[in-house]
PDB file of C-alpha atoms in Angstrom:
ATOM      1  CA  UNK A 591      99.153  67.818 161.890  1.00 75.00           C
ATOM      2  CA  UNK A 592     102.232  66.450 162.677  1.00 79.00           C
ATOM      3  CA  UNK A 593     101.890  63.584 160.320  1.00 80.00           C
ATOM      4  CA  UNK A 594     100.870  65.607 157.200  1.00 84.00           C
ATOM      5  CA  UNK A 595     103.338  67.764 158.269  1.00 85.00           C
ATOM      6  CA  UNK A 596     106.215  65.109 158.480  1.00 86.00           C
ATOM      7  CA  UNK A 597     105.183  63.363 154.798  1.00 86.00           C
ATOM      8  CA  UNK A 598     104.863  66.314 153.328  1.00 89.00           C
ATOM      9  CA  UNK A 599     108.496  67.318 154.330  1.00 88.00           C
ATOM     10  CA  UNK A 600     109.671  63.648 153.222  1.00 88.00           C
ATOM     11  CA  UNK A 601     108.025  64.182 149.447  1.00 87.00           C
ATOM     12  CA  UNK A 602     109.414  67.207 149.028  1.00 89.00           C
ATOM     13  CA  UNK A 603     112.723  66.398 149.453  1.00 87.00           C
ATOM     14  CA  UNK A 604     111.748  63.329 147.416  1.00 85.00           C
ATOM     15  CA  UNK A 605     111.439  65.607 144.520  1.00 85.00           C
ATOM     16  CA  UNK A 606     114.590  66.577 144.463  1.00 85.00           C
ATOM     17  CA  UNK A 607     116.422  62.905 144.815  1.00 84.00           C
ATOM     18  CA  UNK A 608     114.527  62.148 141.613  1.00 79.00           C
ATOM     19  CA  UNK A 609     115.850  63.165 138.135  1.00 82.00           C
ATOM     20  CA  UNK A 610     112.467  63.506 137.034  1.00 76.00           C
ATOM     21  CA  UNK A 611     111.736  66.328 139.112  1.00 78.00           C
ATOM     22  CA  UNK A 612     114.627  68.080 138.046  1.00 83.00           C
ATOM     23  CA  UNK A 613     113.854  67.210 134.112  1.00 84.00           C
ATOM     24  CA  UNK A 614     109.857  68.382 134.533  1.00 81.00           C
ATOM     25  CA  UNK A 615     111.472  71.607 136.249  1.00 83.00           C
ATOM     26  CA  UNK A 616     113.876  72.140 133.561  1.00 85.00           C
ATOM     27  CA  UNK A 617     111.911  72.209 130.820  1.00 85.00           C
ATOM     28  CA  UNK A 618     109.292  73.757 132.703  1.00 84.00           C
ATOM     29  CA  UNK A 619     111.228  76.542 133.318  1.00 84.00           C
ATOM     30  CA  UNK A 620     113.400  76.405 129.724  1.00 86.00           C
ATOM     31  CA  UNK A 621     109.673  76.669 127.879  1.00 85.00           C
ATOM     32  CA  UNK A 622     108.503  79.251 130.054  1.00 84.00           C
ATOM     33  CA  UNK A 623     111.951  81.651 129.106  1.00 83.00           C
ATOM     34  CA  UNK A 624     111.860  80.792 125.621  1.00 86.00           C
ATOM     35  CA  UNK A 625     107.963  82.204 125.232  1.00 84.00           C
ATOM     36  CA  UNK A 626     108.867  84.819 126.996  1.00 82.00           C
ATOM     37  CA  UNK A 627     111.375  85.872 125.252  1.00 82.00           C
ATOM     38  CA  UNK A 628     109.370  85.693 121.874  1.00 82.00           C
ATOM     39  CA  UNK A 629     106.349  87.537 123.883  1.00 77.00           C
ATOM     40  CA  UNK A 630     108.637  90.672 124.231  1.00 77.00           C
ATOM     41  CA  UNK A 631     110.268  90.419 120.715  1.00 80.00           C
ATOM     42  CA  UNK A 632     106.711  90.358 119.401  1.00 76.00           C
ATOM     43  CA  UNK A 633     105.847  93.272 121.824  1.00 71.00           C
ATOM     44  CA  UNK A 634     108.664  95.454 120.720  1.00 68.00           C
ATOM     45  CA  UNK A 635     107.882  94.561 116.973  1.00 72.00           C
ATOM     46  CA  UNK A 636     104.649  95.689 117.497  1.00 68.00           C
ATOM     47  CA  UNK A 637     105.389  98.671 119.761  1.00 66.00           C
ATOM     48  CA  UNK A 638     102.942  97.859 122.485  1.00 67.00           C
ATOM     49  CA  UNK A 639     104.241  97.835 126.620  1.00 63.00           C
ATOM     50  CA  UNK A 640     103.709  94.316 127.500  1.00 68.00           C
ATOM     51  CA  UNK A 641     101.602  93.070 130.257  1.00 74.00           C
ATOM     52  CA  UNK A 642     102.406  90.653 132.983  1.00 76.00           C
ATOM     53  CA  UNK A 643      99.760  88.020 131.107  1.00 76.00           C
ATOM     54  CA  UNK A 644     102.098  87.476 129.013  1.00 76.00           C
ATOM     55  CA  UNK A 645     103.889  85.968 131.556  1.00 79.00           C
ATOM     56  CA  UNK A 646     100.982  83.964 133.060  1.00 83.00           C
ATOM     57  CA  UNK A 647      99.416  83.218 130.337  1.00 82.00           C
ATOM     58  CA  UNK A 648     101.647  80.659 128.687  1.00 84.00           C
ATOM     59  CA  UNK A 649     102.143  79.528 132.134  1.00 86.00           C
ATOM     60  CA  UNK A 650      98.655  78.141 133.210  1.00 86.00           C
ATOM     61  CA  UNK A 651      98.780  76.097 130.005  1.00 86.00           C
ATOM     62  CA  UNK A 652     102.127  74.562 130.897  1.00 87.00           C
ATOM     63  CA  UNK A 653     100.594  73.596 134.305  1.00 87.00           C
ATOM     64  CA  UNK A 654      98.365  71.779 132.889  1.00 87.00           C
ATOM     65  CA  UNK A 655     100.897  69.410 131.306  1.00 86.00           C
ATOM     66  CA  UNK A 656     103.626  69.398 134.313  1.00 87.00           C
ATOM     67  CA  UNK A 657     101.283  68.399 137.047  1.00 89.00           C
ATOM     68  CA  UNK A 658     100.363  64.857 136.073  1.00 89.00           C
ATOM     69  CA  UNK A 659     104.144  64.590 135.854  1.00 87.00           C
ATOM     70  CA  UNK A 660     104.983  65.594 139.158  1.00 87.00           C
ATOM     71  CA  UNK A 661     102.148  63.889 140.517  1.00 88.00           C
ATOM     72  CA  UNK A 662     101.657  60.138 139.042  1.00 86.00           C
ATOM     73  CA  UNK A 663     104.176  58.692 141.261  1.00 83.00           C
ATOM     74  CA  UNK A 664     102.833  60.492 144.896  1.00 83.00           C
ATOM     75  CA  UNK A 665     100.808  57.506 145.746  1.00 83.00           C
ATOM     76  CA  UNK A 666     101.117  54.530 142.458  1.00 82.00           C
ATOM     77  CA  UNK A 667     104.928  54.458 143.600  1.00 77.00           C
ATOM     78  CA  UNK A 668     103.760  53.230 147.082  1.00 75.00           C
ATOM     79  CA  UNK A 669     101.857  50.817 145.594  1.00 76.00           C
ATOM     80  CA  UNK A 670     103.871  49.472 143.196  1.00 76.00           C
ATOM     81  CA  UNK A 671     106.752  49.449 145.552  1.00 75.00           C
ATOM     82  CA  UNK A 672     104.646  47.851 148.293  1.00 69.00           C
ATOM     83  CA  UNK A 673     105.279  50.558 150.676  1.00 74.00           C
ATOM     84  CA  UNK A 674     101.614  51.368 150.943  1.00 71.00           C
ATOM     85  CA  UNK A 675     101.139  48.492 152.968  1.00 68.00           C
ATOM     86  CA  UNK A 676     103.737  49.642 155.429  1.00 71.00           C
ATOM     87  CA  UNK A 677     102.208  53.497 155.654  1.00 70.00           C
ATOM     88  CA  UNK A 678      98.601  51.837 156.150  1.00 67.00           C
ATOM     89  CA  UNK A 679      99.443  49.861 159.117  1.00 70.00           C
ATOM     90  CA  UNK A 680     101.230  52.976 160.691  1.00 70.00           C
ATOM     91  CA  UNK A 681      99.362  54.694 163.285  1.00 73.00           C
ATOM     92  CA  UNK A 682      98.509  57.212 160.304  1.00 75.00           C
ATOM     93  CA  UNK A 683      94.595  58.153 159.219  1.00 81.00           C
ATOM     94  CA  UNK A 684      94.387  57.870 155.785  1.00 79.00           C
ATOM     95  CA  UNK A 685      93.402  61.476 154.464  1.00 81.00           C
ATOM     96  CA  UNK A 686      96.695  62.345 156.721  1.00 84.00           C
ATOM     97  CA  UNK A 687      98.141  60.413 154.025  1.00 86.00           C
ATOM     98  CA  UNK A 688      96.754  61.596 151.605  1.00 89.00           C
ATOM     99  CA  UNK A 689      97.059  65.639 152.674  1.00 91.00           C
ATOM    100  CA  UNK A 690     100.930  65.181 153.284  1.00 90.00           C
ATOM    101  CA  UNK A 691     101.218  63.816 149.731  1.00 90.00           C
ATOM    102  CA  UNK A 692      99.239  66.909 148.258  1.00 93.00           C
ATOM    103  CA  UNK A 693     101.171  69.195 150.546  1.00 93.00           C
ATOM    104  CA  UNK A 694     104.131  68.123 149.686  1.00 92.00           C
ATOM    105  CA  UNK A 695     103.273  68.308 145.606  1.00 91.00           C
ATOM    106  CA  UNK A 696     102.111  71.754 146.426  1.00 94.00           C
ATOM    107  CA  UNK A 697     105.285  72.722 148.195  1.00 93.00           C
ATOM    108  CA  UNK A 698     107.632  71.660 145.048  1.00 92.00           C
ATOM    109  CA  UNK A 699     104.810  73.709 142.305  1.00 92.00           C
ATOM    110  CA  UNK A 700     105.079  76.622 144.472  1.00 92.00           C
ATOM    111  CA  UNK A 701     108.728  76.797 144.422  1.00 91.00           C
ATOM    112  CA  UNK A 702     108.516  76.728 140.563  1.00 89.00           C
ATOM    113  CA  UNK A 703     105.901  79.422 140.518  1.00 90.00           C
ATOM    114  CA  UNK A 704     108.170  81.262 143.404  1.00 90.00           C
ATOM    115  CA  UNK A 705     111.280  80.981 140.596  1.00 88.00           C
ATOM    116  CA  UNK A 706     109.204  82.250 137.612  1.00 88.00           C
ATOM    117  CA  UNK A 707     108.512  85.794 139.189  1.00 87.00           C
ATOM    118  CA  UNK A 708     111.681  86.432 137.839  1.00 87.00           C
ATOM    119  CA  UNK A 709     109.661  87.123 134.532  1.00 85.00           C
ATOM    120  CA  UNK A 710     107.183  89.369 136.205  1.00 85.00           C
ATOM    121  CA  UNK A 711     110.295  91.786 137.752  1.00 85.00           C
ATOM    122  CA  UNK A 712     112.307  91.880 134.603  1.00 83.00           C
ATOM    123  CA  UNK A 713     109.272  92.712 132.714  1.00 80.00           C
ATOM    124  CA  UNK A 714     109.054  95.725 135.191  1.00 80.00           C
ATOM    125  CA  UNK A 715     111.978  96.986 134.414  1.00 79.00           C
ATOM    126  CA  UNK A 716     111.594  96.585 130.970  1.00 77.00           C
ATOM    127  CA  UNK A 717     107.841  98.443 130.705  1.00 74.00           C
ATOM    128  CA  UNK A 718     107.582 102.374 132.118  1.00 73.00           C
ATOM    129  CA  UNK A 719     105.988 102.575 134.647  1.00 75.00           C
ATOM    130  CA  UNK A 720     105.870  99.182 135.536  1.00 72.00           C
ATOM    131  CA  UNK A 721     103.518  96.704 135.370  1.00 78.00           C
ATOM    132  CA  UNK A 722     100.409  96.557 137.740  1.00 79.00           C
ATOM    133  CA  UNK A 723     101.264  94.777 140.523  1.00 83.00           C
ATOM    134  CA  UNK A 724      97.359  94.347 141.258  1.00 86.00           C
ATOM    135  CA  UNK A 725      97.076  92.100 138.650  1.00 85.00           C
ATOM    136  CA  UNK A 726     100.016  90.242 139.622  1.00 87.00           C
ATOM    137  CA  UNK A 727      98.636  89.564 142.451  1.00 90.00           C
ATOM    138  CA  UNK A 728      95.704  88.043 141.747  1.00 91.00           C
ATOM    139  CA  UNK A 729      97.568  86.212 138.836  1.00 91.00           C
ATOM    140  CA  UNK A 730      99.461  84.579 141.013  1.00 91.00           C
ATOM    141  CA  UNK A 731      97.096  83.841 143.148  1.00 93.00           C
ATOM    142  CA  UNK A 732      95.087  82.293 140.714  1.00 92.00           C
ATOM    143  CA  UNK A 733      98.178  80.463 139.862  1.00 93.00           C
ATOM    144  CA  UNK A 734      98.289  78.913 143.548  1.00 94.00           C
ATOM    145  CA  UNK A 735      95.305  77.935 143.380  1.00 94.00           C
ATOM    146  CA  UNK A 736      94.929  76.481 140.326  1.00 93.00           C
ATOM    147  CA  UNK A 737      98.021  74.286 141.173  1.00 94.00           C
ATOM    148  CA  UNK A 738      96.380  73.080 144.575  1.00 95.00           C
ATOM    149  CA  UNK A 739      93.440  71.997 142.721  1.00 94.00           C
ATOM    150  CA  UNK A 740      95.454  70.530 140.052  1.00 93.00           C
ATOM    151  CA  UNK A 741      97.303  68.262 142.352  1.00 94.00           C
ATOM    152  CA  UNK A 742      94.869  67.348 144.356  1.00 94.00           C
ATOM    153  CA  UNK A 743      93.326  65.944 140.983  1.00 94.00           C
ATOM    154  CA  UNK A 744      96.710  64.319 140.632  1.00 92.00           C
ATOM    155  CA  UNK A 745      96.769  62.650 144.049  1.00 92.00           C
ATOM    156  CA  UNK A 746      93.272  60.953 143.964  1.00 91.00           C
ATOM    157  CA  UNK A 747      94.018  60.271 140.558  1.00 91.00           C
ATOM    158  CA  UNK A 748      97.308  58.023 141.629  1.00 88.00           C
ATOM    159  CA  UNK A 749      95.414  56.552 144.802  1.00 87.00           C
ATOM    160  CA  UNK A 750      93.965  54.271 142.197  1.00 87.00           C
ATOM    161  CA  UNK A 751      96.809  52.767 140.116  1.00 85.00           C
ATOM    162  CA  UNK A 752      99.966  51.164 141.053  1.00 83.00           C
ATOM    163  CA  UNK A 753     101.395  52.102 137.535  1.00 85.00           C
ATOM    164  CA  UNK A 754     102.693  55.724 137.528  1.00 86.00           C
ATOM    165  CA  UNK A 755     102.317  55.880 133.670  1.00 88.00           C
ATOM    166  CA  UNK A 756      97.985  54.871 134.114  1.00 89.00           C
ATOM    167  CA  UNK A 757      97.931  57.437 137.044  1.00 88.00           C
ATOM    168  CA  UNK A 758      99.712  60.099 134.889  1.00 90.00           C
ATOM    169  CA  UNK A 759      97.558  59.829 131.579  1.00 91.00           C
ATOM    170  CA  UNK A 760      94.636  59.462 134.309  1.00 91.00           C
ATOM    171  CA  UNK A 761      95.179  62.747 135.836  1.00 90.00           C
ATOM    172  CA  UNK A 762      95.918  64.292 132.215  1.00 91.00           C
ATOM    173  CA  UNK A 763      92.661  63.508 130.899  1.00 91.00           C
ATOM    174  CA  UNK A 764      90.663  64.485 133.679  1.00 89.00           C
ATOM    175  CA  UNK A 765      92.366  67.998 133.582  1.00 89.00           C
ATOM    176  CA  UNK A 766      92.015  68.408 130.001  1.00 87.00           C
ATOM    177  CA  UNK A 767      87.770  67.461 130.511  1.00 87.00           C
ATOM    178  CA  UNK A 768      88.185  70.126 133.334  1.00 85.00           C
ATOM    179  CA  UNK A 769      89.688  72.336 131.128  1.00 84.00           C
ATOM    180  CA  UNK A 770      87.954  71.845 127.636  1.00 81.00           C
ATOM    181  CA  UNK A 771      84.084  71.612 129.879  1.00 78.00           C
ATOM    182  CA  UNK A 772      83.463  75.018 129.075  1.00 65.00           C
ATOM    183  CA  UNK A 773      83.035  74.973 125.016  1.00 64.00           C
ATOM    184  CA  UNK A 774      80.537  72.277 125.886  1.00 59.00           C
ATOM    185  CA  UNK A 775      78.122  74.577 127.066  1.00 55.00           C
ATOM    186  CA  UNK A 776      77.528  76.748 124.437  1.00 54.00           C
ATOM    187  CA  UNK A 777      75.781  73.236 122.776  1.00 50.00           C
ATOM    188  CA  UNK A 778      73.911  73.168 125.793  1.00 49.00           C
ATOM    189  CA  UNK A 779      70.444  74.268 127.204  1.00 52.00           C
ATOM    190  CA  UNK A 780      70.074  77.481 129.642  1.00 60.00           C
ATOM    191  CA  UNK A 781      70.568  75.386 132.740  1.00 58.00           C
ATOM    192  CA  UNK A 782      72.785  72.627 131.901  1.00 60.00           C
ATOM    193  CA  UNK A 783      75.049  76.035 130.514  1.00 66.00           C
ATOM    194  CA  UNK A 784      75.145  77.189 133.742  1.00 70.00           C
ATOM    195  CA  UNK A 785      76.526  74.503 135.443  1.00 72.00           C
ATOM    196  CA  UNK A 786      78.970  73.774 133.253  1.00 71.00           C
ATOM    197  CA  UNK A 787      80.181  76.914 132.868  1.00 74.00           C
ATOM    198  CA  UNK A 788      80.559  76.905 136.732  1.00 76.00           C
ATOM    199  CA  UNK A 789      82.352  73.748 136.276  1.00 78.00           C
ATOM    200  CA  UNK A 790      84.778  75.174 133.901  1.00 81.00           C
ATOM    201  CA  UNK A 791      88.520  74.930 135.338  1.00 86.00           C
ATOM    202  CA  UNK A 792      89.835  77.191 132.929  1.00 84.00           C
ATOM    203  CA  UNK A 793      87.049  80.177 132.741  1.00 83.00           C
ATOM    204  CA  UNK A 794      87.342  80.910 136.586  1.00 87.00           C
ATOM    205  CA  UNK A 795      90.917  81.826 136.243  1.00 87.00           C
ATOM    206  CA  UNK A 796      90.979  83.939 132.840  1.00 85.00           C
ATOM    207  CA  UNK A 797      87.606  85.644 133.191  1.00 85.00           C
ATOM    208  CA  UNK A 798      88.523  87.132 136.478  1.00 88.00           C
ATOM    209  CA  UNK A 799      91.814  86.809 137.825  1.00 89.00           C
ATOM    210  CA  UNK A 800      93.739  86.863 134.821  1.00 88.00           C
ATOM    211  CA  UNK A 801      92.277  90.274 134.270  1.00 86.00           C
ATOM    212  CA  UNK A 802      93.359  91.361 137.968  1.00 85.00           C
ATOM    213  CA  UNK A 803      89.530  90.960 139.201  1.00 87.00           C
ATOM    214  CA  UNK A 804      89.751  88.190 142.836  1.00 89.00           C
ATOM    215  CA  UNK A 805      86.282  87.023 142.483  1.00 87.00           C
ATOM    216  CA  UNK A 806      85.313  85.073 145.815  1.00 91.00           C
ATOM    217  CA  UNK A 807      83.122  82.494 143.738  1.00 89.00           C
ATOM    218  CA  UNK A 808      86.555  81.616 141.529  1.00 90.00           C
ATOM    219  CA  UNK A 809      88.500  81.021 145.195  1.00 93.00           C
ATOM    220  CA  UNK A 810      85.476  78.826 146.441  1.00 93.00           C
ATOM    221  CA  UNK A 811      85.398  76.890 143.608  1.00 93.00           C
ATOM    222  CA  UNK A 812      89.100  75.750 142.775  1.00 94.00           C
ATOM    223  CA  UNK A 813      88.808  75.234 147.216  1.00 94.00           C
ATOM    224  CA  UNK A 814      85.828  73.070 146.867  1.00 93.00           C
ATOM    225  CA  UNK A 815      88.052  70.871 143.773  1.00 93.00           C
ATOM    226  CA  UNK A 816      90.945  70.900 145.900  1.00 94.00           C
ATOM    227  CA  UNK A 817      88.646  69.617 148.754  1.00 94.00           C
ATOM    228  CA  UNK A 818      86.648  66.784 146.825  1.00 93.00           C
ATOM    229  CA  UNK A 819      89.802  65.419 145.202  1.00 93.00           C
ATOM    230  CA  UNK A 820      91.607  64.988 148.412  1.00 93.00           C
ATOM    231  CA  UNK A 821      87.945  63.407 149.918  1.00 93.00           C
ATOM    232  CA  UNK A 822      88.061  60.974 147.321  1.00 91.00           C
ATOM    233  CA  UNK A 823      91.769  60.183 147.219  1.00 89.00           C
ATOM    234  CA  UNK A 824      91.027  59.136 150.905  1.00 88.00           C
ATOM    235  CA  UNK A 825      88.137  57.668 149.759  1.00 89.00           C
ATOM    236  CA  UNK A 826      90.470  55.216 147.816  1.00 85.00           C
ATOM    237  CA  UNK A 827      93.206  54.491 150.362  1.00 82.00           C
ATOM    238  CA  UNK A 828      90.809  53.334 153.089  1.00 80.00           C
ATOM    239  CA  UNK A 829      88.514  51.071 150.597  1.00 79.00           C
ATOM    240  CA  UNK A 830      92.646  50.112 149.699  1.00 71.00           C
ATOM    241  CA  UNK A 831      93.080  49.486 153.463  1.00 67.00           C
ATOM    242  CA  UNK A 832      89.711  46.961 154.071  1.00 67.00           C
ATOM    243  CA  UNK A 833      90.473  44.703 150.945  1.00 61.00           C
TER     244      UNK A 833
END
């Protein structure tokens, strides 16, 4: 634990001696106050009390685009670099590595999310009586665990490349096949439309959480995503290790 615990620490201050992680959390963040403000001009144009989705909502989608950012250099930068060969000869088991790299992603996406509840409590003031923090909740924890699963993707996605830009367009595309799986199976036949609906990324978080409902099937799955993309990121650093 230790280990994890101690490359975790050293990414996430890695984050912030990079200007990339400063420009991804910029614009992140710019983006994220610029729909919001249009949400609420729209809102009051149209006389309705706005909900905290319209917070989340635009959020999810902007995930979706920051985390292959924030996550292409985790492990393709050791490789490139060379340093890979230094961490594998360290007394250091290789899904150690590869946790403390996740952890560490994790730790800088949940300090974004942690700085956009600003939204959700100026919204509050702005809506009588307030907005439901129920659904906040499980929003946000949707939100969490989306972005574990997300990164995870990330991570095994850069255990294969040494080039940051292949590991970033790698994780991209796997997201968006994640994401877009679900409009496949209305073409599809009763049981191959089950499991593909199951498989779909995005319809676990807005058929249920979104709308303030914690499912414990939605939690299990984005766990069991977060769970085989860190098995096969290790997969990939020890078949790495006995080249």
């Amino acid at each position: 634990m230790r280990n994890i615990w101690t490359i975790a620490r050293r990414e996430y201050k890695q984050y912030f001696n990079t200007p990339m992680a400063y420009m991804v959390a910029f614009l992140y963040l710019l983006v994220m106050g610029v729909i919001f403000y249009f949400n609420l001009i729209n809102a009051a144009y149209q006389q309705m009390a706005p909900q905290v989705q319209v917070v989340v909502g635009p959020m999810v989608t902007i995930m979706l685009f920051v985390t292959p950012a924030l996550t292409m250099r985790l492990l393709a930068a050791e490789q490139s670099e060379g340093t890979i060969e230094l961490l594998l000869t360290a007394p250091l088991r290789d899904w150690e590595l590869v946790l403390g790299k996740w952890l560490g992603g994790l730790l800088f996406m949940l300090s974004l999310l942690a700085v956009t509840l600003i939204y959700p409590l100026i919204l509050n003031q702005l809506v009588d009586p307030g907005i439901d923090y129920g659904v906040l909740v499980a929003n946000y924890l949707g939100l969490v665990l989306m972005a574990a699963s997300l990164i995870a993707v990330g991570v095994a996605a850069s255990s294969l490349f040494k080039n940051q830009t292949a590991a970033f367009f790698a994780t991209l595309g796997i997201m968006l096949l994640l994401w877009l799986i679900g409009i496949s199976s209305q073409a599809a036949g009763s049981l191959g439309s089950k499991i593909l609906l199951y498989l779909d990324f995005r319809g676990h978080f807005f058929d249920t959480l979104y709308r303030g409902v914690i499912d414990l099937s939605d939690v299990v799955y984005y766990l069991s995503l977060t769970s085989l993309a860190l098995f096969l990121g290790s997969v990939s650093i020890e078949i790495r290790r006995w080249r």
